[in-house]
């Protein structure tokens, strides 16, 4: 390969392909427009000035575009983080909030380096489906206040916006339909003088860039103990949402991402955001869906430009952006909600074929998220429920069958299945201690010992036979089972 060809191969897609470049730029612009009212709303939740949320969205997006592990994913100020740190700001002031954001970033870097991202493999598909569906419901529910108690022209504007996003792509996909919808509805409302709620009604946009600095708090152990619980909670919630979003984007784009890099990247982004006086954040699922699913963006450029355009729109084009009707942005988010929901998962044909346990896990995940408005809680509860369902199912897979020699001197018990705390509980009662011959063989060729509970159960079986003067021989152990049995047998307190 020639040096020129090798250099060309190292260039990002958006440099080599003008079509990709156009998609990324327009995708970033659409996301920036949608970020403004959300960032302002999250600032209100956190109890800080609207500019704080906008600054956080800018620094999070720009930083994560460079250090993150999932291309095209959008990180900014989020409602989940705002809910976590709002009490801290209310009780101790803005300086403590900023300090907590920086400490949360440090926690995320440490957790990422320790490999917390690997825990994502334990999130089952039913929880993931519940996560996606609850996300879609939350996105829609967040739009309901914007459709309640508003002037009547809001409703036809929303309907027009939805119609544009459905039918415009049939004519051309050169320009993202959401951008076309926002532009047309803004022009119509301004030109016709239609009085409807606008972005400007949400709060004043910043007029200058944020300035870096340290939080205005005493650097004492007292401050650390005050902010640490909030910082750790923020770190966990932020990582949970970010890693789940990254996994979702992996599935949509059929590409792989580095979850460890993303975890560390989220930490770095929050540290930078805190140093610039922002309220912190994490991956934004709704905005990511706009970028990836609606606009078709696939590279880091769209993420970077979402943050850059956000500040340009606020500082340079503030008066114009303030005139954007909220109805236009509501229409975009309703479309995102509809596109995000996994309709196949609730189809009657799918529900008939799905195991009842998996349906229950999905429903519980959705119910928890919708009830708490916290995606992390839903994922944790859903995953625990899935584990319980799995344990109950596997507990019945351990079978014991007995074969007695014709001369009645030996009985062979063949154990089949997985032996762990749930299945081994019934193991002790599967043997005929009083009537069996003097020699007992327990054949574990088709079984696997997973934990100390199973070793303790086998010890109990041996003890009960020994009390009757009978010998027990355990055979057929595979290597891991034999190692665990040898290490623990006789060291545990066997029940009687």
Coordinates of C-alpha atoms in Angstrom, one line a residue:
X1 CA 0.0 0.0 0.0
X2 CA 1.3 3.4 -0.9
X3 CA 1.9 6.1 1.8
X4 CA -0.9 8.2 0.3
X5 CA -3.3 5.3 0.4
X6 CA -2.2 4.4 3.9
X7 CA -2.7 8.0 5.1
X8 CA -6.1 8.1 3.4
X9 CA -7.1 5.0 5.2
X10 CA -6.3 6.6 8.6
X11 CA -8.5 9.6 7.9
X12 CA -11.9 9.7 9.5
X13 CA -14.9 8.8 7.3
X14 CA -16.2 12.4 7.4
X15 CA -13.1 13.7 5.7
X16 CA -13.0 11.0 3.0
X17 CA -16.7 11.0 2.2
X18 CA -18.6 14.3 1.7
X19 CA -22.0 12.5 2.2
X20 CA -20.9 11.3 5.6
X21 CA -19.6 14.7 6.4
X22 CA -22.9 16.3 5.6
X23 CA -24.8 13.7 7.7
X24 CA -22.6 14.2 10.7
X25 CA -22.8 18.0 10.5
X26 CA -26.6 18.2 10.1
X27 CA -27.0 15.5 12.8
X28 CA -25.0 17.5 15.2
X29 CA -27.0 20.6 14.4
X30 CA -30.3 18.9 15.1
X31 CA -29.1 17.5 18.4
X32 CA -27.8 20.9 19.4
X33 CA -31.2 22.4 18.8
X34 CA -32.9 19.7 20.8
X35 CA -30.4 20.0 23.6
X36 CA -31.2 23.6 24.4
X37 CA -34.6 23.2 26.0
X38 CA -33.7 19.9 27.7
X39 CA -30.5 21.4 29.2
X40 CA -32.5 24.3 30.5
X41 CA -35.2 22.0 32.0
X42 CA -32.6 19.9 33.7
X43 CA -31.0 23.0 35.2
X44 CA -34.4 23.9 36.7
X45 CA -34.6 20.3 38.2
X46 CA -31.1 20.8 39.7
X47 CA -32.0 24.2 41.0
X48 CA -29.2 26.1 39.1
X49 CA -29.1 28.9 36.5
X50 CA -30.0 27.7 32.9
X51 CA -26.6 28.6 31.7
X52 CA -25.1 25.9 34.0
X53 CA -27.0 23.1 32.2
X54 CA -26.1 24.5 28.8
X55 CA -22.4 24.8 29.8
X56 CA -22.5 21.2 31.1
X57 CA -24.0 19.9 27.8
X58 CA -21.3 21.7 25.8
X59 CA -18.3 20.5 27.8
X60 CA -19.7 16.9 28.1
X61 CA -20.4 16.5 24.4
X62 CA -17.1 18.0 23.2
X63 CA -15.0 16.1 25.7
X64 CA -16.7 12.7 25.3
X65 CA -16.3 13.0 21.5
X66 CA -12.6 12.7 22.0
X67 CA -12.2 10.4 25.0
X68 CA -15.4 8.3 24.8
X69 CA -15.6 4.7 23.7
X70 CA -18.9 4.8 21.7
X71 CA -18.9 6.9 18.5
X72 CA -21.9 9.0 17.7
X73 CA -23.3 8.8 21.3
X74 CA -24.4 12.1 22.8
X75 CA -23.5 12.9 26.4
X76 CA -24.8 16.1 28.1
X77 CA -26.6 17.3 31.2
X78 CA -29.3 14.8 32.1
X79 CA -32.4 14.6 34.3
X80 CA -31.1 11.5 36.1
X81 CA -27.9 13.3 37.3
X82 CA -29.9 16.5 38.1
X83 CA -32.2 14.5 40.4
X84 CA -29.2 13.0 42.2
X85 CA -27.4 16.3 42.9
X86 CA -30.4 18.6 43.4
X87 CA -30.6 18.0 47.1
X88 CA -26.9 18.8 47.5
X89 CA -27.3 22.1 45.7
X90 CA -30.4 22.9 47.8
X91 CA -28.8 22.1 51.2
X92 CA -25.1 23.2 50.7
X93 CA -24.9 25.5 47.6
X94 CA -23.6 25.5 44.1
X95 CA -19.9 25.2 45.1
X96 CA -20.6 21.8 46.7
X97 CA -22.5 20.7 43.6
X98 CA -19.5 21.5 41.3
X99 CA -17.2 19.7 43.7
X100 CA -19.4 16.6 43.7
X101 CA -19.4 16.6 39.9
X102 CA -15.6 16.5 39.8
X103 CA -15.5 13.8 42.5
X104 CA -18.1 11.8 40.6
X105 CA -15.8 12.0 37.5
X106 CA -12.9 10.7 39.6
X107 CA -15.1 7.8 40.9
X108 CA -16.1 7.0 37.3
X109 CA -12.5 6.9 36.1
X110 CA -11.6 4.5 39.0
X111 CA -14.6 2.3 38.4
X112 CA -13.9 2.2 34.7
X113 CA -10.3 1.2 35.3
X114 CA -11.4 -1.5 37.7
X115 CA -13.5 -3.0 34.9
X116 CA -17.1 -2.1 36.0
X117 CA -18.1 -2.2 32.3
X118 CA -17.7 -5.9 32.3
X119 CA -20.8 -6.2 34.5
X120 CA -22.9 -5.3 31.5
X121 CA -22.7 -8.9 30.3
X122 CA -25.0 -9.8 33.2
X123 CA -27.8 -7.6 31.9
X124 CA -30.2 -10.0 30.1
X125 CA -32.1 -9.2 26.9
X126 CA -35.5 -9.0 28.6
X127 CA -34.0 -6.2 30.8
X128 CA -32.6 -4.5 27.8
X129 CA -35.9 -4.6 26.0
X130 CA -37.6 -3.2 29.1
X131 CA -35.0 -0.5 29.3
X132 CA -35.6 0.6 25.7
X133 CA -39.4 0.6 26.1
X134 CA -39.3 2.5 29.4
X135 CA -37.0 5.0 27.8
X136 CA -39.5 5.6 25.0
X137 CA -42.3 6.0 27.5
X138 CA -40.2 8.5 29.6
X139 CA -39.3 10.5 26.5
X140 CA -43.0 10.8 25.6
X141 CA -44.0 11.6 29.2
X142 CA -41.5 14.4 29.3
X143 CA -43.3 16.0 26.4
X144 CA -46.8 15.9 28.1
X145 CA -46.3 19.1 30.1
X146 CA -45.4 20.9 26.9
X147 CA -48.8 19.8 25.5
X148 CA -50.9 20.7 28.6
X149 CA -52.5 24.1 29.2
X150 CA -51.0 25.6 26.0
X151 CA -52.6 27.7 23.3
X152 CA -54.5 25.6 20.7
X153 CA -52.1 26.4 17.8
X154 CA -49.5 24.2 19.6
X155 CA -51.5 21.0 18.6
X156 CA -51.6 21.6 14.8
X157 CA -48.0 22.6 14.9
X158 CA -47.0 19.3 16.6
X159 CA -49.1 17.4 14.1
X160 CA -47.5 19.3 11.2
X161 CA -44.0 18.6 12.6
X162 CA -44.8 14.9 12.8
X163 CA -46.2 14.8 9.3
X164 CA -43.1 16.5 8.0
X165 CA -40.8 14.0 9.7
X166 CA -42.8 11.1 8.3
X167 CA -43.2 12.2 4.7
X168 CA -40.2 14.4 4.0
X169 CA -37.7 11.5 3.9
X170 CA -39.8 10.0 1.1
X171 CA -38.8 13.0 -1.0
X172 CA -35.1 13.2 0.0
X173 CA -32.8 12.2 2.9
X174 CA -30.1 14.8 2.1
X175 CA -31.3 17.0 5.0
X176 CA -32.5 15.4 8.2
X177 CA -36.3 15.6 8.5
X178 CA -36.1 16.9 12.1
X179 CA -34.1 19.9 11.0
X180 CA -36.5 20.6 8.2
X181 CA -39.4 20.4 10.6
X182 CA -37.8 22.7 13.1
X183 CA -36.9 25.3 10.5
X184 CA -40.3 25.3 8.7
X185 CA -42.3 25.5 12.0
X186 CA -40.1 28.3 13.3
X187 CA -40.5 30.3 10.1
X188 CA -44.3 29.8 10.1
X189 CA -44.8 30.9 13.7
X190 CA -42.5 33.9 13.4
X191 CA -43.9 35.0 10.0
X192 CA -47.6 34.6 11.1
X193 CA -47.0 36.0 14.5
X194 CA -48.5 32.9 16.2
X195 CA -48.3 33.2 20.0
X196 CA -47.0 29.8 21.3
X197 CA -44.4 28.8 23.9
X198 CA -40.8 29.1 22.6
X199 CA -37.3 28.0 23.6
X200 CA -36.8 31.5 25.0
X201 CA -39.6 31.0 27.5
X202 CA -37.5 28.2 29.1
X203 CA -34.8 30.6 30.3
X204 CA -32.1 33.1 29.2
X205 CA -29.4 31.7 27.0
X206 CA -25.7 32.4 27.9
X207 CA -23.9 35.2 26.1
X208 CA -20.3 34.0 26.7
X209 CA -18.2 30.8 27.0
X210 CA -17.7 29.2 30.4
X211 CA -14.4 30.0 32.3
X212 CA -12.5 27.2 34.0
X213 CA -11.8 27.3 37.8
X214 CA -11.9 25.4 41.0
X215 CA -15.1 25.0 43.0
X216 CA -15.7 27.6 45.7
X217 CA -15.7 25.2 48.7
X218 CA -13.3 24.7 51.6
X219 CA -11.0 21.8 50.8
X220 CA -11.5 19.9 54.0
X221 CA -12.5 16.4 55.1
X222 CA -15.8 17.8 56.1
X223 CA -16.5 18.9 52.5
X224 CA -15.4 15.5 51.2
X225 CA -17.7 13.5 53.5
X226 CA -20.6 15.8 52.5
X227 CA -20.2 15.5 48.8
X228 CA -18.9 11.9 48.6
X229 CA -22.3 10.1 48.8
X230 CA -23.9 12.3 46.2
X231 CA -20.8 12.0 44.0
X232 CA -20.8 8.2 44.2
X233 CA -24.5 8.0 43.5
X234 CA -24.0 10.3 40.5
X235 CA -21.1 8.2 39.2
X236 CA -23.2 4.9 39.4
X237 CA -26.3 6.4 37.7
X238 CA -24.2 8.1 35.0
X239 CA -22.2 4.9 34.2
X240 CA -25.4 2.8 34.2
X241 CA -27.2 5.0 31.7
X242 CA -24.1 5.5 29.6
X243 CA -23.2 1.9 29.3
X244 CA -26.8 0.9 28.6
X245 CA -27.0 3.5 25.9
X246 CA -23.7 2.4 24.4
X247 CA -25.0 -1.2 24.3
X248 CA -28.2 0.0 22.6
X249 CA -26.2 2.0 20.0
X250 CA -24.0 -1.1 19.4
X251 CA -27.2 -3.1 18.5
X252 CA -28.6 -0.3 16.3
X253 CA -25.4 0.3 14.3
X254 CA -24.2 -3.3 14.5
X255 CA -20.8 -2.1 15.6
X256 CA -18.7 -2.7 18.8
X257 CA -17.6 -0.1 21.3
X258 CA -15.2 -0.1 24.2
X259 CA -17.3 0.1 27.3
X260 CA -14.2 0.5 29.5
X261 CA -13.0 3.5 27.5
X262 CA -16.5 4.9 27.7
X263 CA -16.6 4.5 31.5
X264 CA -13.3 6.3 31.9
X265 CA -14.3 8.8 29.3
X266 CA -17.5 9.7 31.2
X267 CA -15.3 10.3 34.2
X268 CA -13.0 12.6 32.4
X269 CA -15.9 14.5 30.8
X270 CA -17.4 15.1 34.2
X271 CA -14.1 16.3 35.7
X272 CA -13.8 18.8 32.8
X273 CA -17.4 19.8 33.1
X274 CA -17.0 20.4 36.9
X275 CA -13.9 22.5 36.3
X276 CA -15.9 24.7 33.9
X277 CA -18.7 25.1 36.5
X278 CA -21.2 22.7 34.9
X279 CA -23.7 20.4 36.6
X280 CA -22.3 17.2 35.1
X281 CA -24.1 14.6 33.0
X282 CA -23.9 11.3 31.2
X283 CA -25.1 9.7 28.0
X284 CA -28.4 11.1 26.7
X285 CA -30.5 8.4 25.3
X286 CA -33.1 10.6 23.6
X287 CA -30.5 12.8 21.9
X288 CA -28.4 9.8 21.0
X289 CA -31.5 8.3 19.2
X290 CA -32.0 11.6 17.3
X291 CA -28.3 11.5 16.3
X292 CA -28.0 7.8 15.4
X293 CA -31.5 6.6 14.5
X294 CA -33.1 9.7 13.0
X295 CA -30.2 11.6 11.6
X296 CA -28.1 8.5 10.7
X297 CA -24.8 9.9 12.3
X298 CA -22.1 7.3 13.0
X299 CA -18.9 9.2 13.9
X300 CA -17.4 11.3 16.7
X301 CA -17.8 14.4 14.6
X302 CA -21.5 14.6 15.2
X303 CA -21.0 14.4 18.9
X304 CA -18.3 17.1 18.9
X305 CA -20.4 19.4 16.7
X306 CA -23.5 18.9 18.9
X307 CA -21.6 20.5 21.7
X308 CA -19.9 23.1 19.5
X309 CA -23.1 24.1 17.7
X310 CA -24.9 24.3 21.1
X311 CA -22.6 27.1 22.2
X312 CA -22.6 28.8 18.8
X313 CA -26.4 28.8 18.8
X314 CA -26.7 30.2 22.3
X315 CA -24.0 32.9 22.0
X316 CA -24.2 33.9 18.3
X317 CA -27.7 33.0 17.3
X318 CA -29.4 33.3 20.7
X319 CA -32.3 35.6 19.6
X320 CA -33.1 33.3 16.6
X321 CA -32.9 30.1 18.7
X322 CA -35.2 31.7 21.3
X323 CA -37.9 32.0 18.7
X324 CA -38.0 28.3 18.0
X325 CA -41.5 27.0 19.0
X326 CA -41.4 24.3 21.7
X327 CA -44.0 22.5 19.5
X328 CA -41.3 21.8 16.9
X329 CA -39.0 20.2 19.5
X330 CA -41.9 18.3 21.1
X331 CA -42.7 16.8 17.7
X332 CA -39.1 15.7 17.3
X333 CA -39.1 14.0 20.7
X334 CA -42.4 12.3 20.1
X335 CA -41.0 10.8 16.9
X336 CA -37.9 9.7 18.7
X337 CA -40.2 8.1 21.4
X338 CA -42.1 6.2 18.7
X339 CA -39.0 5.0 16.9
X340 CA -37.3 4.0 20.1
X341 CA -40.1 1.7 21.4
X342 CA -39.6 -2.0 20.6
X343 CA -43.1 -2.6 19.1
X344 CA -42.2 -6.2 18.2
X345 CA -41.7 -7.0 21.9
X346 CA -45.3 -6.3 22.7
X347 CA -46.8 -7.9 19.6
X348 CA -49.4 -10.6 20.5
X349 CA -47.5 -13.2 18.5
X350 CA -44.2 -12.4 20.4
X351 CA -45.9 -12.5 23.8
X352 CA -47.5 -15.9 23.1
X353 CA -44.0 -17.4 22.4
X354 CA -42.1 -15.6 25.2
X355 CA -41.6 -17.5 28.5
X356 CA -43.7 -15.9 31.2
X357 CA -40.6 -15.2 33.3
X358 CA -39.0 -13.1 30.7
X359 CA -42.2 -11.1 30.1
X360 CA -42.4 -10.5 33.8
X361 CA -38.8 -9.2 33.9
X362 CA -39.6 -6.8 31.0
X363 CA -42.8 -5.5 32.6
X364 CA -41.1 -5.1 36.0
X365 CA -38.2 -3.2 34.4
X366 CA -40.6 -0.8 32.6
X367 CA -42.8 -0.3 35.7
X368 CA -39.8 0.5 38.0
X369 CA -38.4 3.0 35.5
X370 CA -41.7 4.7 34.8
X371 CA -42.5 4.9 38.6
X372 CA -39.1 6.2 39.7
X373 CA -38.1 8.1 36.5
X374 CA -34.7 6.5 37.0
X375 CA -33.4 4.2 34.4
X376 CA -30.6 2.8 36.7
X377 CA -33.1 1.6 39.3
X378 CA -35.2 -0.1 36.6
X379 CA -32.1 -1.9 35.2
X380 CA -30.9 -3.1 38.7
X381 CA -34.4 -4.3 39.8
X382 CA -35.0 -5.9 36.4
X383 CA -31.6 -7.7 36.5
X384 CA -32.2 -9.0 40.0
X385 CA -35.7 -10.2 39.0
X386 CA -34.1 -12.0 36.0
X387 CA -31.6 -13.7 38.2
X388 CA -34.3 -14.9 40.6
X389 CA -36.3 -16.2 37.6
X390 CA -33.2 -17.9 36.3
X391 CA -32.4 -19.5 39.6
X392 CA -35.9 -20.8 40.1
X393 CA -35.8 -22.3 36.6
X394 CA -32.3 -23.9 37.0
X395 CA -33.1 -25.2 40.5
X396 CA -35.4 -27.8 39.0
X397 CA -32.8 -29.1 36.5
X398 CA -30.8 -31.2 39.0
X399 CA -32.1 -34.8 38.9
X400 CA -31.1 -37.8 41.0
X401 CA -31.7 -41.4 39.8
X402 CA -30.7 -44.5 41.7
X403 CA -29.6 -48.0 40.4
X404 CA -29.0 -50.8 42.9
X405 CA -26.7 -53.8 42.0
X406 CA -28.5 -57.2 41.8
X407 CA -26.6 -58.5 44.8
X408 CA -27.8 -55.5 46.8
X409 CA -24.3 -54.6 48.0
X410 CA -24.0 -51.2 46.1
X411 CA -26.3 -48.4 45.0
X412 CA -25.3 -45.9 42.4
X413 CA -26.9 -42.5 42.4
X414 CA -26.5 -40.6 39.2
X415 CA -26.8 -36.8 39.6
X416 CA -27.6 -34.7 36.5
X417 CA -27.6 -30.9 36.2
X418 CA -26.1 -27.8 37.8
X419 CA -25.5 -27.8 41.5
X420 CA -25.6 -24.4 43.2
X421 CA -27.3 -22.9 46.2
X422 CA -30.9 -23.2 44.7
X423 CA -30.7 -26.7 43.3
X424 CA -28.6 -28.2 46.0
X425 CA -31.1 -27.4 48.7
X426 CA -33.2 -30.4 47.7
X427 CA -30.3 -32.7 47.1
X428 CA -30.0 -34.0 50.7
X429 CA -33.5 -35.3 50.7
X430 CA -33.1 -37.4 47.5
X431 CA -31.3 -40.3 49.1
X432 CA -32.7 -43.4 51.0
X433 CA -30.3 -43.4 53.9
X434 CA -32.0 -46.1 56.0
X435 CA -32.7 -48.7 53.2
X436 CA -29.6 -48.3 51.0
X437 CA -26.9 -51.0 51.1
X438 CA -23.6 -50.4 52.8
X439 CA -21.8 -49.0 49.8
X440 CA -23.1 -45.9 48.1
X441 CA -21.7 -44.3 44.9
X442 CA -22.6 -40.8 43.9
X443 CA -21.8 -40.3 40.2
X444 CA -21.4 -36.6 39.2
X445 CA -20.3 -37.2 35.6
X446 CA -23.2 -35.3 34.3
X447 CA -23.3 -32.6 37.0
X448 CA -21.2 -29.5 37.9
X449 CA -20.5 -28.1 41.4
X450 CA -20.7 -24.3 41.4
X451 CA -20.6 -23.2 45.0
X452 CA -20.0 -23.9 48.6
X453 CA -23.7 -24.7 49.2
X454 CA -23.4 -27.8 46.9
X455 CA -20.2 -29.0 48.7
X456 CA -22.0 -28.6 52.0
X457 CA -24.9 -30.6 50.7
X458 CA -22.7 -33.4 49.6
X459 CA -20.9 -33.3 53.0
X460 CA -24.3 -33.6 54.7
X461 CA -25.2 -36.7 52.5
X462 CA -21.8 -38.4 53.5
X463 CA -22.4 -37.6 57.2
X464 CA -25.9 -39.1 57.2
X465 CA -24.6 -42.3 55.6
X466 CA -21.6 -42.4 57.9
X467 CA -24.0 -42.2 60.9
X468 CA -25.5 -45.4 59.7
X469 CA -22.2 -47.1 59.1
X470 CA -22.3 -46.8 55.4
X471 CA -19.5 -45.6 53.0
X472 CA -19.9 -43.0 50.2
X473 CA -17.8 -42.7 47.1
X474 CA -18.1 -39.6 44.9
X475 CA -17.0 -40.1 41.3
X476 CA -17.1 -38.4 38.0
X477 CA -16.2 -34.9 39.1
X478 CA -14.9 -32.6 36.3
X479 CA -11.8 -30.7 37.1
X480 CA -13.3 -27.4 38.4
X481 CA -15.8 -29.3 40.5
X482 CA -13.1 -31.6 41.9
X483 CA -10.9 -28.7 42.8
X484 CA -13.8 -26.9 44.6
X485 CA -14.9 -30.1 46.4
X486 CA -11.3 -30.9 47.5
X487 CA -10.8 -27.4 48.8
X488 CA -14.0 -27.1 50.7
X489 CA -15.1 -30.6 51.7
X490 CA -14.9 -31.1 55.4
X491 CA -14.3 -27.4 56.0
X492 CA -18.0 -26.5 56.0
X493 CA -20.5 -27.1 58.7
X494 CA -22.7 -29.9 57.4
X495 CA -26.3 -29.9 58.4
X496 CA -27.9 -33.0 60.2

